[in-house]
């Protein structure tokens, strides 16, 4: 397997009725999912998208948005995530910088002056023909499958070149290192534009599990109710949401105690907050350190020793992490320096930006700009 979308055809054959995506009252099984992805790929192709072209996704968090990720991958094109909350000039700037062939938007929406768009609505999907058998899952390892922006819209946009092999290895790490499985029911409560939310949803579908969509905004009470109602097995949240959950009554036990895993990522969760979340939200909290360019880098598990609770844990299997000085010399244990990491999950350049690539990628290592140290 070289194209990530090939996996959906296997699930469609082996478990066609198993729920793949739950979006409100709508449940999509793997047989329907694979058919929809193939039809969406045909619709994109009819709109002029071909191999080695870039497609912007500027959509709300719904099933079509998630399915379009796999449809773009199936075509051999690249996903350009765009935040639907951006202004029109911000959308246009990113679409123009990366040369998006087309940008998918909500019905009646725009991506800015002069930017070609494809309006996504239920009628469009229902109008598409079934797969004609001409989709052959092309792969070009010199072209990305995803251009996940690693900088804001005010600075120079940077899109790491995440190709199919990077994602396949990340999905493997999710299975072996994070224990994702086909039996999981993942509650996605972060925007699909957000790197962790996007890669977790794609990874769960790759494993054959179930993605339950809970689009923000929502209250802390709504989140707990959704987790209980859907029998969710794990979720990923940002510290801002975790702090809101700490305000709920936990006298009857942790408010998300039914989850087998709860990941925290996107910002620092301080050690005292971590202790409170373990006690009142979920005893199965995992701090997750990663980046757009590298995917998951390290995890801090609930059973970490007391001396490690202020750390981001241990590196995930297959990712090498080093601490170096300004001259790239490896520093001794305990000394603070620049973090760098490498491995089969890590991108090795930015799309169409050699200057930024030289700054951040050196001799096979990615430099995220973080400072860190190793303990004993």
Short mmCIF file of C-alpha atoms in Angstrom, two decimals:
data_model
loop_
_atom_site.label_atom_id
_atom_site.label_comp_id
_atom_site.label_asym_id
_atom_site.label_seq_id
_atom_site.Cartn_x
_atom_site.Cartn_y
_atom_site.Cartn_z
CA UNK A 1 0.00 0.00 0.00
CA UNK A 2 1.33 3.42 -0.99
CA UNK A 3 -1.76 5.67 -1.07
CA UNK A 4 -3.54 6.11 2.28
CA UNK A 5 -6.97 5.93 0.59
CA UNK A 6 -6.37 2.32 -0.46
CA UNK A 7 -7.03 1.26 3.14
CA UNK A 8 -10.67 2.33 2.91
CA UNK A 9 -11.30 -0.19 0.14
CA UNK A 10 -10.12 -2.96 2.47
CA UNK A 11 -12.42 -1.83 5.28
CA UNK A 12 -15.31 -1.53 2.81
CA UNK A 13 -14.81 -5.16 1.85
CA UNK A 14 -14.26 -6.58 5.34
CA UNK A 15 -16.62 -4.45 7.48
CA UNK A 16 -18.95 -2.50 5.19
CA UNK A 17 -21.59 -1.87 7.87
CA UNK A 18 -19.22 -0.92 10.69
CA UNK A 19 -19.75 2.77 11.57
CA UNK A 20 -16.91 4.89 10.20
CA UNK A 21 -18.23 8.45 10.78
CA UNK A 22 -21.00 9.61 13.10
CA UNK A 23 -22.05 13.19 12.33
CA UNK A 24 -25.03 14.10 14.50
CA UNK A 25 -27.93 11.83 13.55
CA UNK A 26 -26.06 10.56 10.49
CA UNK A 27 -24.00 7.36 10.55
CA UNK A 28 -21.77 6.40 7.61
CA UNK A 29 -20.51 2.82 7.40
CA UNK A 30 -17.26 1.83 5.73
CA UNK A 31 -18.99 0.60 2.59
CA UNK A 32 -20.74 3.94 2.16
CA UNK A 33 -17.61 5.85 3.18
CA UNK A 34 -15.44 4.24 0.52
CA UNK A 35 -18.11 4.81 -2.12
CA UNK A 36 -18.51 8.46 -1.10
CA UNK A 37 -14.76 9.06 -1.15
CA UNK A 38 -14.53 7.59 -4.66
CA UNK A 39 -17.44 9.74 -5.84
CA UNK A 40 -15.97 12.87 -4.25
CA UNK A 41 -12.70 12.12 -6.03
CA UNK A 42 -14.58 11.95 -9.33
CA UNK A 43 -16.32 15.24 -8.50
CA UNK A 44 -13.01 16.93 -7.80
CA UNK A 45 -11.56 15.56 -11.00
CA UNK A 46 -14.57 16.87 -12.93
CA UNK A 47 -13.88 20.27 -11.35
CA UNK A 48 -10.39 20.20 -12.86
CA UNK A 49 -8.29 18.70 -10.06
CA UNK A 50 -5.58 16.33 -11.22
CA UNK A 51 -2.49 14.59 -9.90
CA UNK A 52 0.04 16.91 -8.24
CA UNK A 53 -2.48 19.71 -7.73
CA UNK A 54 -3.48 21.41 -4.50
CA UNK A 55 -7.00 21.62 -3.08
CA UNK A 56 -7.92 24.06 -0.32
CA UNK A 57 -10.37 22.85 2.34
CA UNK A 58 -12.14 25.80 3.98
CA UNK A 59 -15.14 24.07 5.54
CA UNK A 60 -17.09 23.52 8.73
CA UNK A 61 -16.45 20.32 10.67
CA UNK A 62 -18.80 17.82 9.03
CA UNK A 63 -18.60 14.42 7.37
CA UNK A 64 -18.03 15.79 3.85
CA UNK A 65 -15.04 17.80 5.09
CA UNK A 66 -13.50 14.66 6.57
CA UNK A 67 -14.26 12.53 3.51
CA UNK A 68 -12.73 15.11 1.18
CA UNK A 69 -9.35 14.55 2.85
CA UNK A 70 -9.34 10.96 1.66
CA UNK A 71 -10.83 11.91 -1.73
CA UNK A 72 -8.00 14.36 -2.39
CA UNK A 73 -5.45 11.74 -1.32
CA UNK A 74 -7.09 9.18 -3.60
CA UNK A 75 -6.60 11.54 -6.57
CA UNK A 76 -2.89 11.96 -5.90
CA UNK A 77 -3.49 15.62 -5.07
CA UNK A 78 -2.58 17.60 -1.93
CA UNK A 79 -4.75 18.83 0.94
CA UNK A 80 -4.37 22.50 1.90
CA UNK A 81 -6.16 22.98 5.27
CA UNK A 82 -7.72 26.42 5.71
CA UNK A 83 -9.55 27.71 8.78
CA UNK A 84 -13.14 28.62 7.96
CA UNK A 85 -12.85 31.41 10.56
CA UNK A 86 -10.24 33.25 8.47
CA UNK A 87 -11.17 36.47 6.72
CA UNK A 88 -11.49 36.44 2.93
CA UNK A 89 -8.13 38.22 2.43
CA UNK A 90 -6.44 35.63 4.68
CA UNK A 91 -7.98 32.76 2.71
CA UNK A 92 -7.00 34.33 -0.61
CA UNK A 93 -3.42 34.92 0.54
CA UNK A 94 -2.88 31.28 1.50
CA UNK A 95 -4.64 29.90 -1.59
CA UNK A 96 -2.54 32.12 -3.86
CA UNK A 97 0.75 31.40 -2.08
CA UNK A 98 0.35 27.64 -2.48
CA UNK A 99 -1.29 27.81 -5.90
CA UNK A 100 -4.48 25.98 -4.97
CA UNK A 101 -6.22 24.64 -8.07
CA UNK A 102 -9.55 25.04 -6.29
CA UNK A 103 -10.79 25.70 -2.76
CA UNK A 104 -13.76 23.83 -1.29
CA UNK A 105 -16.09 26.15 0.64
CA UNK A 106 -19.55 26.03 2.19
CA UNK A 107 -22.52 26.82 -0.03
CA UNK A 108 -22.62 30.58 -0.68
CA UNK A 109 -19.16 31.17 0.81
CA UNK A 110 -15.99 32.45 -0.86
CA UNK A 111 -12.22 32.12 -0.63
CA UNK A 112 -11.58 35.71 -1.65
CA UNK A 113 -11.48 37.71 -4.87
CA UNK A 114 -10.34 35.74 -7.88
CA UNK A 115 -9.95 32.40 -6.02
CA UNK A 116 -11.74 29.52 -7.80
CA UNK A 117 -14.03 27.65 -5.42
CA UNK A 118 -16.15 24.52 -5.31
CA UNK A 119 -19.21 24.86 -3.10
CA UNK A 120 -19.81 21.75 -1.00
CA UNK A 121 -23.38 20.89 -0.05
CA UNK A 122 -25.41 17.67 0.29
CA UNK A 123 -26.99 18.14 -3.15
CA UNK A 124 -23.55 18.17 -4.80
CA UNK A 125 -22.54 14.85 -3.24
CA UNK A 126 -25.85 13.20 -4.15
CA UNK A 127 -25.47 14.38 -7.75
CA UNK A 128 -22.09 12.72 -8.26
CA UNK A 129 -21.86 9.46 -10.22
CA UNK A 130 -20.61 6.23 -8.69
CA UNK A 131 -16.98 5.29 -9.17
CA UNK A 132 -16.31 4.39 -12.80
CA UNK A 133 -13.24 2.34 -11.92
CA UNK A 134 -10.77 4.87 -13.27
CA UNK A 135 -9.38 5.94 -9.90
CA UNK A 136 -6.06 4.15 -9.51
CA UNK A 137 -4.60 5.74 -6.31
CA UNK A 138 -1.60 7.54 -7.83
CA UNK A 139 1.32 8.39 -5.56
CA UNK A 140 4.24 10.73 -6.13
CA UNK A 141 6.58 10.76 -3.14
CA UNK A 142 8.08 14.04 -4.32
CA UNK A 143 4.67 15.71 -3.94
CA UNK A 144 2.78 16.11 -0.66
CA UNK A 145 -0.55 14.65 0.31
CA UNK A 146 -0.98 17.37 2.95
CA UNK A 147 0.33 20.91 3.35
CA UNK A 148 -0.43 21.60 7.00
CA UNK A 149 0.31 25.24 7.67
CA UNK A 150 2.87 25.68 10.43
CA UNK A 151 2.62 29.49 10.65
CA UNK A 152 -0.17 32.01 10.88
CA UNK A 153 -1.72 34.02 8.11
CA UNK A 154 0.19 37.20 9.03
CA UNK A 155 3.67 35.77 8.52
CA UNK A 156 4.97 33.91 5.50
CA UNK A 157 2.90 30.71 5.16
CA UNK A 158 4.92 27.52 5.52
CA UNK A 159 3.59 24.19 4.34
CA UNK A 160 5.59 21.11 5.37
CA UNK A 161 5.74 18.47 2.65
CA UNK A 162 3.80 15.60 4.29
CA UNK A 163 3.65 12.76 1.77
CA UNK A 164 1.84 9.41 1.80
CA UNK A 165 4.77 7.53 3.34
CA UNK A 166 4.94 10.04 6.22
CA UNK A 167 1.24 9.54 6.96
CA UNK A 168 1.44 5.76 6.63
CA UNK A 169 4.22 5.70 9.23
CA UNK A 170 2.30 8.09 11.49
CA UNK A 171 -0.71 5.81 11.30
CA UNK A 172 1.54 2.86 12.16
CA UNK A 173 2.79 4.76 15.21
CA UNK A 174 -0.79 5.50 16.21
CA UNK A 175 -1.48 1.78 16.16
CA UNK A 176 1.67 0.55 17.89
CA UNK A 177 2.63 3.49 20.11
CA UNK A 178 -0.77 5.04 20.89
CA UNK A 179 -2.81 1.78 20.64
CA UNK A 180 -5.43 3.01 18.15
CA UNK A 181 -7.55 0.06 17.00
CA UNK A 182 -10.53 -0.88 14.87
CA UNK A 183 -12.62 -1.13 18.06
CA UNK A 184 -12.06 2.51 19.03
CA UNK A 185 -14.75 5.17 19.00
CA UNK A 186 -12.87 8.46 18.78
CA UNK A 187 -14.65 11.66 19.80
CA UNK A 188 -13.20 14.48 17.71
CA UNK A 189 -13.90 17.74 19.56
CA UNK A 190 -11.22 19.90 17.89
CA UNK A 191 -11.45 21.53 14.45
CA UNK A 192 -10.48 19.36 11.47
CA UNK A 193 -8.26 22.28 10.44
CA UNK A 194 -6.18 21.64 13.58
CA UNK A 195 -3.28 19.30 12.80
CA UNK A 196 -3.83 16.84 15.66
CA UNK A 197 -7.57 16.63 15.05
CA UNK A 198 -7.06 16.07 11.33
CA UNK A 199 -4.42 13.37 11.73
CA UNK A 200 -6.28 11.61 14.54
CA UNK A 201 -9.51 11.43 12.51
CA UNK A 202 -7.67 10.20 9.42
CA UNK A 203 -5.73 7.71 11.54
CA UNK A 204 -8.82 6.27 13.23
CA UNK A 205 -10.44 5.71 9.82
CA UNK A 206 -7.22 4.12 8.60
CA UNK A 207 -7.39 1.66 11.52
CA UNK A 208 -11.06 0.91 10.84
CA UNK A 209 -12.46 2.58 13.96
CA UNK A 210 -15.28 5.07 14.38
CA UNK A 211 -14.95 8.89 14.29
CA UNK A 212 -17.63 10.82 16.19
CA UNK A 213 -17.72 14.49 15.18
CA UNK A 214 -18.46 17.12 17.85
CA UNK A 215 -17.84 20.45 16.12
CA UNK A 216 -16.82 23.39 18.32
CA UNK A 217 -18.14 25.48 19.95
CA UNK A 218 -19.73 23.44 22.72
CA UNK A 219 -20.05 23.61 26.49
CA UNK A 220 -18.14 21.39 28.89
CA UNK A 221 -21.45 19.72 29.74
CA UNK A 222 -22.14 19.06 26.04
CA UNK A 223 -18.72 17.43 25.66
CA UNK A 224 -19.27 15.06 28.60
CA UNK A 225 -22.76 14.19 27.37
CA UNK A 226 -21.46 13.45 23.86
CA UNK A 227 -18.70 11.18 25.21
CA UNK A 228 -21.18 9.23 27.33
CA UNK A 229 -23.89 9.08 24.67
CA UNK A 230 -21.51 7.82 21.97
CA UNK A 231 -19.59 5.37 24.19
CA UNK A 232 -16.38 7.11 23.10
CA UNK A 233 -13.14 5.32 23.93
CA UNK A 234 -10.74 8.25 23.52
CA UNK A 235 -10.44 11.90 22.58
CA UNK A 236 -7.89 14.68 22.17
CA UNK A 237 -8.41 18.10 23.76
CA UNK A 238 -6.49 21.32 24.18
CA UNK A 239 -5.70 22.64 27.69
CA UNK A 240 -8.31 25.42 27.37
CA UNK A 241 -11.06 22.80 27.14
CA UNK A 242 -9.54 20.69 29.91
CA UNK A 243 -9.63 23.70 32.23
CA UNK A 244 -13.34 24.13 31.51
CA UNK A 245 -13.93 20.48 32.35
CA UNK A 246 -12.22 21.01 35.71
CA UNK A 247 -15.05 23.40 36.62
CA UNK A 248 -17.62 20.58 36.47
CA UNK A 249 -18.82 18.61 39.50
CA UNK A 250 -16.60 15.51 39.79
CA UNK A 251 -17.93 14.27 43.14
CA UNK A 252 -19.28 11.14 41.43
CA UNK A 253 -15.93 10.45 39.75
CA UNK A 254 -13.87 11.78 36.84
CA UNK A 255 -16.20 13.45 34.34
CA UNK A 256 -14.63 11.59 31.38
CA UNK A 257 -13.80 8.48 33.34
CA UNK A 258 -15.24 6.22 30.63
CA UNK A 259 -12.48 7.05 28.16
CA UNK A 260 -9.56 4.64 27.92
CA UNK A 261 -7.32 7.52 26.72
CA UNK A 262 -7.51 11.31 26.81
CA UNK A 263 -4.79 13.24 24.99
CA UNK A 264 -3.77 16.82 25.79
CA UNK A 265 -1.93 18.79 23.11
CA UNK A 266 -1.56 22.18 21.45
CA UNK A 267 -0.25 24.12 24.46
CA UNK A 268 1.37 23.62 27.84
CA UNK A 269 -0.63 21.79 30.50
CA UNK A 270 1.20 22.60 33.74
CA UNK A 271 1.97 19.83 36.21
CA UNK A 272 -0.56 21.02 38.80
CA UNK A 273 -3.25 21.18 36.12
CA UNK A 274 -2.25 17.73 34.91
CA UNK A 275 -2.70 16.35 38.42
CA UNK A 276 -6.15 17.94 38.64
CA UNK A 277 -7.18 16.54 35.25
CA UNK A 278 -6.00 13.05 36.26
CA UNK A 279 -8.10 13.25 39.41
CA UNK A 280 -11.26 14.96 38.14
CA UNK A 281 -11.45 14.50 34.37
CA UNK A 282 -9.71 11.26 33.34
CA UNK A 283 -7.18 8.99 35.05
CA UNK A 284 -5.95 8.04 31.57
CA UNK A 285 -4.54 11.42 30.52
CA UNK A 286 -1.64 11.40 28.05
CA UNK A 287 0.32 14.59 27.37
CA UNK A 288 1.13 14.61 23.65
CA UNK A 289 4.02 16.70 22.27
CA UNK A 290 4.20 17.01 18.52
CA UNK A 291 4.32 19.33 15.54
CA UNK A 292 2.84 19.76 12.10
CA UNK A 293 6.18 18.83 10.56
CA UNK A 294 6.90 15.78 12.68
CA UNK A 295 3.58 14.40 13.90
CA UNK A 296 3.70 12.95 17.40
CA UNK A 297 7.11 13.28 19.04
CA UNK A 298 6.68 12.19 22.65
CA UNK A 299 4.08 11.17 25.23
CA UNK A 300 3.84 11.52 29.00
CA UNK A 301 1.67 8.74 30.43
CA UNK A 302 -0.35 8.72 33.64
CA UNK A 303 2.10 6.41 35.42
CA UNK A 304 5.08 8.73 34.88
CA UNK A 305 7.31 9.01 37.97
CA UNK A 306 7.05 12.15 40.07
CA UNK A 307 10.32 13.57 38.77
CA UNK A 308 9.01 13.45 35.17
CA UNK A 309 5.61 15.16 35.57
CA UNK A 310 6.91 18.51 34.28
CA UNK A 311 8.29 16.90 31.11
CA UNK A 312 6.72 15.99 27.77
CA UNK A 313 7.58 12.35 28.37
CA UNK A 314 9.54 9.91 26.25
CA UNK A 315 10.04 9.99 22.46
CA UNK A 316 7.71 7.79 20.46
CA UNK A 317 9.16 4.74 18.72
CA UNK A 318 10.82 5.59 15.42
CA UNK A 319 11.52 9.24 16.28
CA UNK A 320 15.05 10.30 17.19
CA UNK A 321 15.29 13.38 19.42
CA UNK A 322 18.46 15.31 20.27
CA UNK A 323 19.34 18.47 22.18
CA UNK A 324 22.03 20.57 20.49
CA UNK A 325 23.78 23.92 20.87
CA UNK A 326 23.95 26.76 18.34
CA UNK A 327 26.66 24.89 16.40
CA UNK A 328 24.58 21.67 16.30
CA UNK A 329 26.78 19.87 18.84
CA UNK A 330 24.90 17.34 20.96
CA UNK A 331 24.63 18.56 24.55
CA UNK A 332 25.09 16.41 27.66
CA UNK A 333 22.13 15.18 29.70
CA UNK A 334 20.65 17.99 31.76
CA UNK A 335 21.81 20.90 29.61
CA UNK A 336 19.21 23.09 27.87
CA UNK A 337 19.53 23.51 24.12
CA UNK A 338 17.65 23.40 20.85
CA UNK A 339 15.37 20.42 20.23
CA UNK A 340 15.75 18.62 16.92
CA UNK A 341 14.21 15.37 15.70
CA UNK A 342 14.14 13.05 12.70
CA UNK A 343 12.50 9.87 11.54
CA UNK A 344 10.19 8.40 8.89
CA UNK A 345 7.23 10.47 10.17
CA UNK A 346 9.07 13.79 9.85
CA UNK A 347 8.88 16.07 6.80
CA UNK A 348 12.18 17.15 5.24
CA UNK A 349 11.28 20.48 3.60
CA UNK A 350 8.64 23.15 3.11
CA UNK A 351 6.66 23.31 -0.10
CA UNK A 352 8.06 25.85 -2.56
CA UNK A 353 10.09 27.62 0.14
CA UNK A 354 13.82 26.75 -0.04
CA UNK A 355 14.81 29.63 2.24
CA UNK A 356 12.59 28.48 5.12
CA UNK A 357 13.60 24.86 4.47
CA UNK A 358 17.29 25.69 4.94
CA UNK A 359 16.49 27.40 8.24
CA UNK A 360 14.46 24.53 9.73
CA UNK A 361 15.79 21.34 8.09
CA UNK A 362 19.47 20.46 8.45
CA UNK A 363 21.24 17.18 7.67
CA UNK A 364 18.07 15.14 8.05
CA UNK A 365 16.90 16.88 11.25
CA UNK A 366 13.95 19.20 11.81
CA UNK A 367 14.40 22.13 14.18
CA UNK A 368 11.01 23.26 15.58
CA UNK A 369 12.49 26.23 17.46
CA UNK A 370 11.80 24.71 20.90
CA UNK A 371 14.22 24.61 23.80
CA UNK A 372 14.49 21.48 25.91
CA UNK A 373 16.68 19.12 27.86
CA UNK A 374 16.90 15.43 28.72
CA UNK A 375 16.90 14.21 32.30
CA UNK A 376 18.71 11.11 33.46
#
